[in-house]
Amino acid sequence: MAIFLDLSKAFDTVEHDILLFKLHHYGIRGTAYNWLKSYLSNRQQYTIIGDSSSKVTSLSVGVPQGSILGPLLFLIYVNDMHHACSNSDLKLFADDSNLFVTGRNMNELFDAANLACSQVSYWFECNRLTVNCSKSAYILFFPNDDDDNFIKSNQLRILLDNSEISRVNVVKFLGIPLDDKLSFKSHINSVICKINDLNGMLYRRRDYIPLNYRKSLYFALVHPRIQYGIEIYGKTTLKLLQPLHISCNRVLRTLQGQSRFYNVMQLYINFNILTVHQLYNYSVCKMICKCMNYNGFMSNATRNIFKSLQWNHSYHTRLSNTSYIFSSSNRVFLNRMFMI
């Protein structure tokens, strides 16, 4: 189960005293500490509506948004949150806080989830942060009909601050919609819709776009949407991935001014680019190469996914000195899914 927590005004509710205490705890002292204390102190705000303005009020909470230090100070503020959760895997990205819990059966899973919610709720209370329960949700991965009936019949619920949070079948995680079957159908359909909209825009203006700019337009507008997260969603079935490939073909025909009878592979050769399926293989190969040779470029969650297995034995065989690359069996799929 994954529990996605939504913080209300996260950057605006950071307590300066607590933040300064944590900065001191992490070793920021002396001149650096005094500089940051001065940076946060005596900040003021007021509101202007039309020709009227409010009184100037001093701020004792919040990190300055729009500044370089704002996100960094918030990350320091929430850096110790994982100590609050003893039985769950906590993933943090800026102000997104997500809990992942496992269980051998539904009762154990919901008990673990409620315990994790209770622990993280206490941490939020101590650090003066507020969770928006109406926007928080949880999702069960790989549920079946029997599990759904069991949940309903036993009235299993997830409570956060004594408020029930809702269950969803699709949730957006770092820009990728995840469904409870992990089929990535929602994400692929979302990318296809965006590419089709771009294709319509480009088709209406194709006569005004210089030929030497069209390849750049593809890499600026289409390619990033396909490439983001392709190491994860590219493993889905060919039936779900093929419509995305067809949408890319349409954009390339529009940009190159070719008819639908034009050879598809020649479209990609003309722009010297990869198809969706080739791009997936290429991206996975790059990730394996980094895991094997450049661990410093990979996050902790991904650097140990792929390992080298050396078959050392005394027999003189053709493959005796060959190293095999294999995927670690310990929660590999979830690690690839949530590589933070």
CSV table of C-alpha atoms in Angstrom, one decimal:
chain,number,residue,atom,x,y,z
A,1,MET,CA,0.0,0.0,0.0
A,2,ALA,CA,1.1,3.5,-0.7
A,3,ILE,CA,-0.2,6.5,1.3
A,4,PHE,CA,0.2,9.9,-0.4
A,5,LEU,CA,0.1,12.8,2.1
A,6,ASP,CA,-0.7,16.3,1.0
A,7,LEU,CA,0.7,19.1,3.2
A,8,SER,CA,-1.2,22.3,3.6
A,9,LYS,CA,1.0,25.4,2.8
A,10,ALA,CA,4.1,23.4,3.6
A,11,PHE,CA,6.6,26.1,2.8
A,12,ASP,CA,4.6,28.8,4.6
A,13,THR,CA,4.2,26.9,7.9
A,14,VAL,CA,7.8,26.1,8.7
A,15,GLU,CA,8.6,27.3,12.3
A,16,HIS,CA,11.7,29.4,12.4
A,17,ASP,CA,12.7,28.3,16.0
A,18,ILE,CA,12.4,24.6,15.1
A,19,LEU,CA,14.3,25.1,11.8
A,20,LEU,CA,17.1,26.9,13.6
A,21,PHE,CA,17.3,24.2,16.2
A,22,LYS,CA,17.7,21.6,13.5
A,23,LEU,CA,20.3,23.6,11.7
A,24,HIS,CA,22.3,23.8,15.0
A,25,HIS,CA,21.8,20.0,15.4
A,26,TYR,CA,23.2,19.3,11.9
A,27,GLY,CA,26.4,21.3,12.7
A,28,ILE,CA,25.6,24.7,11.2
A,29,ARG,CA,26.9,27.0,13.9
A,30,GLY,CA,28.9,30.2,14.5
A,31,THR,CA,28.9,32.7,11.7
A,32,ALA,CA,26.9,30.5,9.3
A,33,TYR,CA,24.2,30.0,11.9
A,34,ASN,CA,23.9,33.7,12.8
A,35,TRP,CA,23.7,34.5,9.1
A,36,LEU,CA,20.8,32.1,8.6
A,37,LYS,CA,19.1,33.3,11.7
A,38,SER,CA,19.4,36.9,10.5
A,39,TYR,CA,18.1,35.8,7.1
A,40,LEU,CA,14.9,34.3,8.7
A,41,SER,CA,14.4,37.0,11.3
A,42,ASN,CA,12.4,40.3,11.0
A,43,ARG,CA,10.8,39.4,7.7
A,44,GLN,CA,7.7,41.3,7.0
A,45,GLN,CA,4.7,41.0,4.7
A,46,TYR,CA,1.6,43.0,3.6
A,47,THR,CA,-1.2,42.7,1.1
A,48,ILE,CA,-2.2,45.1,-1.6
A,49,ILE,CA,-5.7,45.0,-3.2
A,50,GLY,CA,-6.3,47.7,-5.7
A,51,ASP,CA,-5.3,51.0,-4.1
A,52,SER,CA,-5.6,49.7,-0.5
A,53,SER,CA,-2.8,48.0,1.4
A,54,SER,CA,-2.8,46.2,4.8
A,55,LYS,CA,-0.6,46.8,7.7
A,56,VAL,CA,3.0,45.4,7.7
A,57,THR,CA,3.1,42.3,9.8
A,58,SER,CA,6.2,40.4,11.0
A,59,LEU,CA,6.6,36.7,10.0
A,60,SER,CA,7.7,34.0,12.5
A,61,VAL,CA,7.0,31.1,10.1
A,62,GLY,CA,7.7,30.1,6.6
A,63,VAL,CA,10.8,29.9,4.4
A,64,PRO,CA,11.2,32.6,1.6
A,65,GLN,CA,9.7,31.1,-1.6
A,66,GLY,CA,11.3,32.0,-4.9
A,67,SER,CA,14.8,32.0,-3.3
A,68,ILE,CA,17.6,29.4,-3.7
A,69,LEU,CA,17.6,28.8,0.0
A,70,GLY,CA,13.9,28.2,0.4
A,71,PRO,CA,13.7,24.6,-0.9
A,72,LEU,CA,17.0,23.7,0.8
A,73,LEU,CA,15.8,25.0,4.2
A,74,PHE,CA,12.5,23.0,3.9
A,75,LEU,CA,14.4,19.8,3.0
A,76,ILE,CA,16.5,20.3,6.2
A,77,TYR,CA,13.3,20.9,8.1
A,78,VAL,CA,11.7,17.5,7.1
A,79,ASN,CA,15.0,15.6,6.9
A,80,ASP,CA,14.4,13.7,10.1
A,81,MET,CA,10.8,12.6,9.3
A,82,HIS,CA,11.9,9.1,8.4
A,83,HIS,CA,12.8,8.5,12.1
A,84,ALA,CA,9.2,8.8,13.0
A,85,CYS,CA,8.1,5.8,11.0
A,86,SER,CA,9.3,2.5,12.4
A,87,ASN,CA,7.4,0.0,10.2
A,88,SER,CA,7.1,1.8,6.8
A,89,ASP,CA,9.2,3.1,3.9
A,90,LEU,CA,9.0,6.8,3.7
A,91,LYS,CA,9.8,8.6,0.4
A,92,LEU,CA,10.3,12.4,0.4
A,93,PHE,CA,10.5,14.7,-2.5
A,94,ALA,CA,10.3,18.4,-1.7
A,95,ASP,CA,6.9,18.7,0.1
A,96,ASP,CA,5.6,15.4,-1.2
A,97,SER,CA,5.5,12.8,1.6
A,98,ASN,CA,4.6,9.2,0.7
A,99,LEU,CA,4.4,6.1,2.9
A,100,PHE,CA,4.8,2.6,1.6
A,101,VAL,CA,3.8,-0.4,3.8
A,102,THR,CA,3.5,-4.1,3.2
A,103,GLY,CA,1.6,-6.9,4.9
A,104,ARG,CA,1.0,-10.6,4.5
A,105,ASN,CA,-2.8,-10.1,4.6
A,106,MET,CA,-5.2,-7.3,4.5
A,107,ASN,CA,-5.7,-7.0,8.3
A,108,GLU,CA,-1.9,-6.8,8.8
A,109,LEU,CA,-1.5,-4.4,6.0
A,110,PHE,CA,-4.2,-2.0,7.3
A,111,ASP,CA,-2.9,-2.2,10.9
A,112,ALA,CA,0.6,-1.3,9.6
A,113,ALA,CA,-0.8,1.5,7.6
A,114,ASN,CA,-2.7,3.0,10.5
A,115,LEU,CA,0.3,2.7,12.7
A,116,ALA,CA,2.5,4.5,10.2
A,117,CYS,CA,-0.2,7.3,9.8
A,118,SER,CA,-0.3,7.7,13.6
A,119,GLN,CA,3.4,8.0,13.8
A,120,VAL,CA,3.9,10.4,11.0
A,121,SER,CA,0.9,12.5,12.2
A,122,TYR,CA,2.6,12.9,15.6
A,123,TRP,CA,5.7,14.1,13.8
A,124,PHE,CA,3.7,16.6,11.8
A,125,GLU,CA,2.1,17.9,15.0
A,126,CYS,CA,5.4,18.3,16.7
A,127,ASN,CA,6.9,20.2,13.8
A,128,ARG,CA,3.8,22.4,13.3
A,129,LEU,CA,2.9,21.0,9.8
A,130,THR,CA,-0.6,20.3,8.7
A,131,VAL,CA,-1.8,17.4,6.5
A,132,ASN,CA,-4.7,18.0,4.2
A,133,CYS,CA,-6.7,14.8,4.8
A,134,SER,CA,-9.2,15.6,2.0
A,135,LYS,CA,-6.4,15.6,-0.6
A,136,SER,CA,-4.5,12.7,0.9
A,137,ALA,CA,-5.2,9.2,-0.4
A,138,TYR,CA,-4.0,5.7,-0.4
A,139,ILE,CA,-3.7,3.1,-3.2
A,140,LEU,CA,-3.5,-0.7,-3.0
A,141,PHE,CA,-1.2,-2.4,-5.5
A,142,PHE,CA,-2.3,-5.6,-7.2
A,143,PRO,CA,-5.7,-5.8,-5.5
A,144,ASN,CA,-8.2,-8.4,-6.7
A,145,ASP,CA,-12.0,-8.7,-6.3
A,146,ASP,CA,-11.7,-10.9,-3.2
A,147,ASP,CA,-9.5,-8.3,-1.5
A,148,ASP,CA,-12.0,-5.5,-2.3
A,149,ASN,CA,-14.9,-7.5,-0.9
A,150,PHE,CA,-12.8,-8.3,2.2
A,151,ILE,CA,-12.0,-4.6,2.8
A,152,LYS,CA,-15.7,-3.6,2.4
A,153,SER,CA,-17.1,-6.5,4.6
A,154,ASN,CA,-14.6,-5.9,7.4
A,155,GLN,CA,-14.8,-2.0,7.1
A,156,LEU,CA,-11.1,-1.6,7.0
A,157,ARG,CA,-10.1,2.1,6.9
A,158,ILE,CA,-7.1,4.3,7.0
A,159,LEU,CA,-7.3,7.1,9.6
A,160,LEU,CA,-5.1,10.2,9.7
A,161,ASP,CA,-5.7,12.7,12.5
A,162,ASN,CA,-9.0,10.8,13.2
A,163,SER,CA,-10.1,11.5,9.6
A,164,GLU,CA,-10.6,8.8,7.1
A,165,ILE,CA,-8.6,9.1,3.9
A,166,SER,CA,-10.0,7.9,0.7
A,167,ARG,CA,-8.8,5.1,-1.5
A,168,VAL,CA,-8.0,5.8,-5.2
A,169,ASN,CA,-7.3,3.5,-8.2
A,170,VAL,CA,-4.9,6.0,-9.9
A,171,VAL,CA,-2.6,8.5,-8.3
A,172,LYS,CA,0.1,10.8,-9.7
A,173,PHE,CA,3.6,10.1,-8.3
A,174,LEU,CA,6.3,12.5,-9.4
A,175,GLY,CA,4.4,13.3,-12.6
A,176,ILE,CA,3.6,9.7,-13.5
A,177,PRO,CA,0.0,8.5,-12.9
A,178,LEU,CA,0.1,5.1,-11.2
A,179,ASP,CA,-2.7,2.6,-11.3
A,180,ASP,CA,-3.3,-0.2,-8.8
A,181,LYS,CA,-2.4,-2.8,-11.4
A,182,LEU,CA,0.9,-1.0,-12.2
A,183,SER,CA,0.0,-1.4,-15.9
A,184,PHE,CA,0.9,2.3,-16.5
A,185,LYS,CA,-2.1,2.6,-18.8
A,186,SER,CA,-3.1,5.9,-17.3
A,187,HIS,CA,0.3,7.4,-17.8
A,188,ILE,CA,0.7,6.2,-21.4
A,189,ASN,CA,-2.8,7.5,-22.3
A,190,SER,CA,-1.9,10.9,-20.7
A,191,VAL,CA,1.3,11.1,-22.8
A,192,ILE,CA,-0.6,10.1,-25.9
A,193,CYS,CA,-3.2,12.8,-25.3
A,194,LYS,CA,-0.5,15.5,-24.9
A,195,ILE,CA,1.3,14.3,-28.0
A,196,ASN,CA,-1.9,14.3,-30.1
A,197,ASP,CA,-2.6,17.9,-28.9
A,198,LEU,CA,0.9,18.9,-30.0
A,199,ASN,CA,0.5,17.2,-33.3
A,200,GLY,CA,-2.8,19.1,-34.0
A,201,MET,CA,-1.0,22.4,-33.1
A,202,LEU,CA,2.0,21.6,-35.3
A,203,TYR,CA,-0.2,20.4,-38.2
A,204,ARG,CA,-2.1,23.7,-38.4
A,205,ARG,CA,1.2,25.6,-38.5
A,206,ARG,CA,3.3,23.2,-40.5
A,207,ASP,CA,3.6,25.6,-43.4
A,208,TYR,CA,5.1,28.3,-41.3
A,209,ILE,CA,7.7,26.1,-39.5
A,210,PRO,CA,11.2,26.2,-41.2
A,211,LEU,CA,12.5,22.7,-42.0
A,212,ASN,CA,15.7,23.2,-40.0
A,213,TYR,CA,13.7,23.8,-36.8
A,214,ARG,CA,11.4,20.9,-37.0
A,215,LYS,CA,13.8,18.3,-35.5
A,216,SER,CA,14.4,20.7,-32.6
A,217,LEU,CA,10.7,21.1,-32.1
A,218,TYR,CA,10.4,17.3,-31.7
A,219,PHE,CA,13.1,17.1,-29.1
A,220,ALA,CA,11.7,20.1,-27.3
A,221,LEU,CA,8.0,19.2,-27.2
A,222,VAL,CA,7.6,15.4,-27.8
A,223,HIS,CA,10.8,13.6,-26.8
A,224,PRO,CA,10.9,14.7,-23.2
A,225,ARG,CA,7.3,13.5,-22.6
A,226,ILE,CA,8.3,10.0,-23.9
A,227,GLN,CA,11.6,9.7,-22.2
A,228,TYR,CA,10.5,10.7,-18.7
A,229,GLY,CA,10.2,7.5,-16.7
A,230,ILE,CA,10.4,5.2,-19.8
A,231,GLU,CA,12.7,2.9,-17.8
A,232,ILE,CA,9.7,2.1,-15.7
A,233,TYR,CA,6.6,2.3,-17.9
A,234,GLY,CA,8.4,0.9,-21.0
A,235,LYS,CA,8.2,-2.6,-19.4
A,236,THR,CA,4.4,-2.7,-19.9
A,237,THR,CA,2.7,-4.8,-22.5
A,238,LEU,CA,3.1,-4.1,-26.2
A,239,LYS,CA,-0.6,-3.6,-26.5
A,240,LEU,CA,-0.5,-0.6,-24.3
A,241,LEU,CA,2.8,0.8,-25.7
A,242,GLN,CA,1.9,0.5,-29.4
A,243,PRO,CA,-0.6,3.5,-29.4
A,244,LEU,CA,2.2,5.7,-28.1
A,245,HIS,CA,4.5,4.6,-30.9
A,246,ILE,CA,1.7,5.4,-33.4
A,247,SER,CA,1.3,8.9,-32.0
A,248,CYS,CA,5.0,9.5,-32.4
A,249,ASN,CA,4.7,8.4,-36.0
A,250,ARG,CA,2.0,10.9,-36.6
A,251,VAL,CA,4.0,13.8,-35.2
A,252,LEU,CA,7.0,12.8,-37.3
A,253,ARG,CA,4.9,12.7,-40.5
A,254,THR,CA,3.6,16.1,-39.7
A,255,LEU,CA,7.0,17.6,-39.0
A,256,GLN,CA,8.5,15.9,-42.1
A,257,GLY,CA,5.5,16.6,-44.4
A,258,GLN,CA,5.0,13.0,-45.3
A,259,SER,CA,1.9,11.0,-46.0
A,260,ARG,CA,0.7,8.1,-43.9
A,261,PHE,CA,2.0,5.7,-46.5
A,262,TYR,CA,5.6,6.8,-46.0
A,263,ASN,CA,7.9,4.2,-44.5
A,264,VAL,CA,7.8,4.4,-40.7
A,265,MET,CA,11.4,3.5,-40.0
A,266,GLN,CA,12.6,6.1,-42.6
A,267,LEU,CA,10.8,8.8,-40.5
A,268,TYR,CA,13.1,8.0,-37.5
A,269,ILE,CA,16.2,7.6,-39.7
A,270,ASN,CA,15.6,11.1,-41.2
A,271,PHE,CA,15.7,12.7,-37.7
A,272,ASN,CA,18.3,10.2,-36.4
A,273,ILE,CA,16.1,9.3,-33.4
A,274,LEU,CA,14.9,6.1,-31.7
A,275,THR,CA,11.5,4.5,-31.6
A,276,VAL,CA,9.7,4.2,-28.3
A,277,HIS,CA,10.7,0.5,-28.0
A,278,GLN,CA,14.3,1.3,-28.9
A,279,LEU,CA,14.4,4.2,-26.5
A,280,TYR,CA,13.2,2.0,-23.7
A,281,ASN,CA,16.0,-0.5,-24.3
A,282,TYR,CA,18.6,2.2,-24.6
A,283,SER,CA,17.5,3.9,-21.4
A,284,VAL,CA,17.6,0.6,-19.5
A,285,CYS,CA,21.0,-0.2,-20.8
A,286,LYS,CA,22.3,3.3,-19.7
A,287,MET,CA,20.8,2.7,-16.2
A,288,ILE,CA,22.5,-0.8,-16.0
A,289,CYS,CA,25.8,0.8,-17.1
A,290,LYS,CA,25.5,3.5,-14.4
A,291,CYS,CA,24.6,0.9,-11.7
A,292,MET,CA,27.6,-1.3,-12.7
A,293,ASN,CA,30.2,1.4,-13.2
A,294,TYR,CA,29.1,4.8,-12.0
A,295,ASN,CA,27.3,4.3,-8.6
A,296,GLY,CA,27.9,8.0,-7.8
A,297,PHE,CA,25.5,9.0,-10.5
A,298,MET,CA,22.7,6.8,-9.1
A,299,SER,CA,20.4,7.1,-6.1
A,300,ASN,CA,20.5,4.7,-3.2
A,301,ALA,CA,17.3,3.0,-4.4
A,302,THR,CA,18.7,2.2,-7.9
A,303,ARG,CA,22.4,1.7,-7.5
A,304,ASN,CA,22.0,-1.9,-6.2
A,305,ILE,CA,19.3,-3.1,-8.5
A,306,PHE,CA,21.6,-4.7,-11.0
A,307,LYS,CA,24.5,-6.9,-9.9
A,308,SER,CA,27.2,-8.8,-11.6
A,309,LEU,CA,27.3,-12.6,-11.0
A,310,GLN,CA,30.6,-14.3,-11.7
A,311,TRP,CA,30.5,-18.0,-12.3
A,312,ASN,CA,33.8,-19.0,-10.7
A,313,HIS,CA,34.6,-22.7,-10.9
A,314,SER,CA,37.5,-24.9,-11.8
A,315,TYR,CA,36.1,-26.4,-14.9
A,316,HIS,CA,37.4,-25.1,-18.3
A,317,THR,CA,34.1,-24.2,-20.0
A,318,ARG,CA,33.3,-21.7,-22.7
A,319,LEU,CA,31.5,-19.3,-20.4
A,320,SER,CA,33.6,-19.9,-17.2
A,321,ASN,CA,34.9,-16.3,-17.2
A,322,THR,CA,31.6,-14.6,-18.2
A,323,SER,CA,29.9,-12.2,-15.9
A,324,TYR,CA,26.1,-12.2,-15.9
A,325,ILE,CA,24.0,-9.2,-15.0
A,326,PHE,CA,20.9,-10.0,-13.0
A,327,SER,CA,18.2,-8.1,-11.1
A,328,SER,CA,18.2,-8.3,-7.3
A,329,SER,CA,15.2,-10.2,-6.1
A,330,ASN,CA,14.6,-8.1,-3.0
A,331,ARG,CA,11.7,-5.7,-3.8
A,332,VAL,CA,13.2,-4.9,-7.2
A,333,PHE,CA,10.0,-3.9,-8.8
A,334,LEU,CA,9.0,-1.4,-6.1
A,335,ASN,CA,12.6,0.0,-6.0
A,336,ARG,CA,12.4,0.6,-9.8
A,337,MET,CA,9.0,2.1,-9.4
A,338,PHE,CA,9.9,4.6,-6.7
A,339,MET,CA,13.6,5.4,-7.4
A,340,ILE,CA,14.2,8.4,-5.1
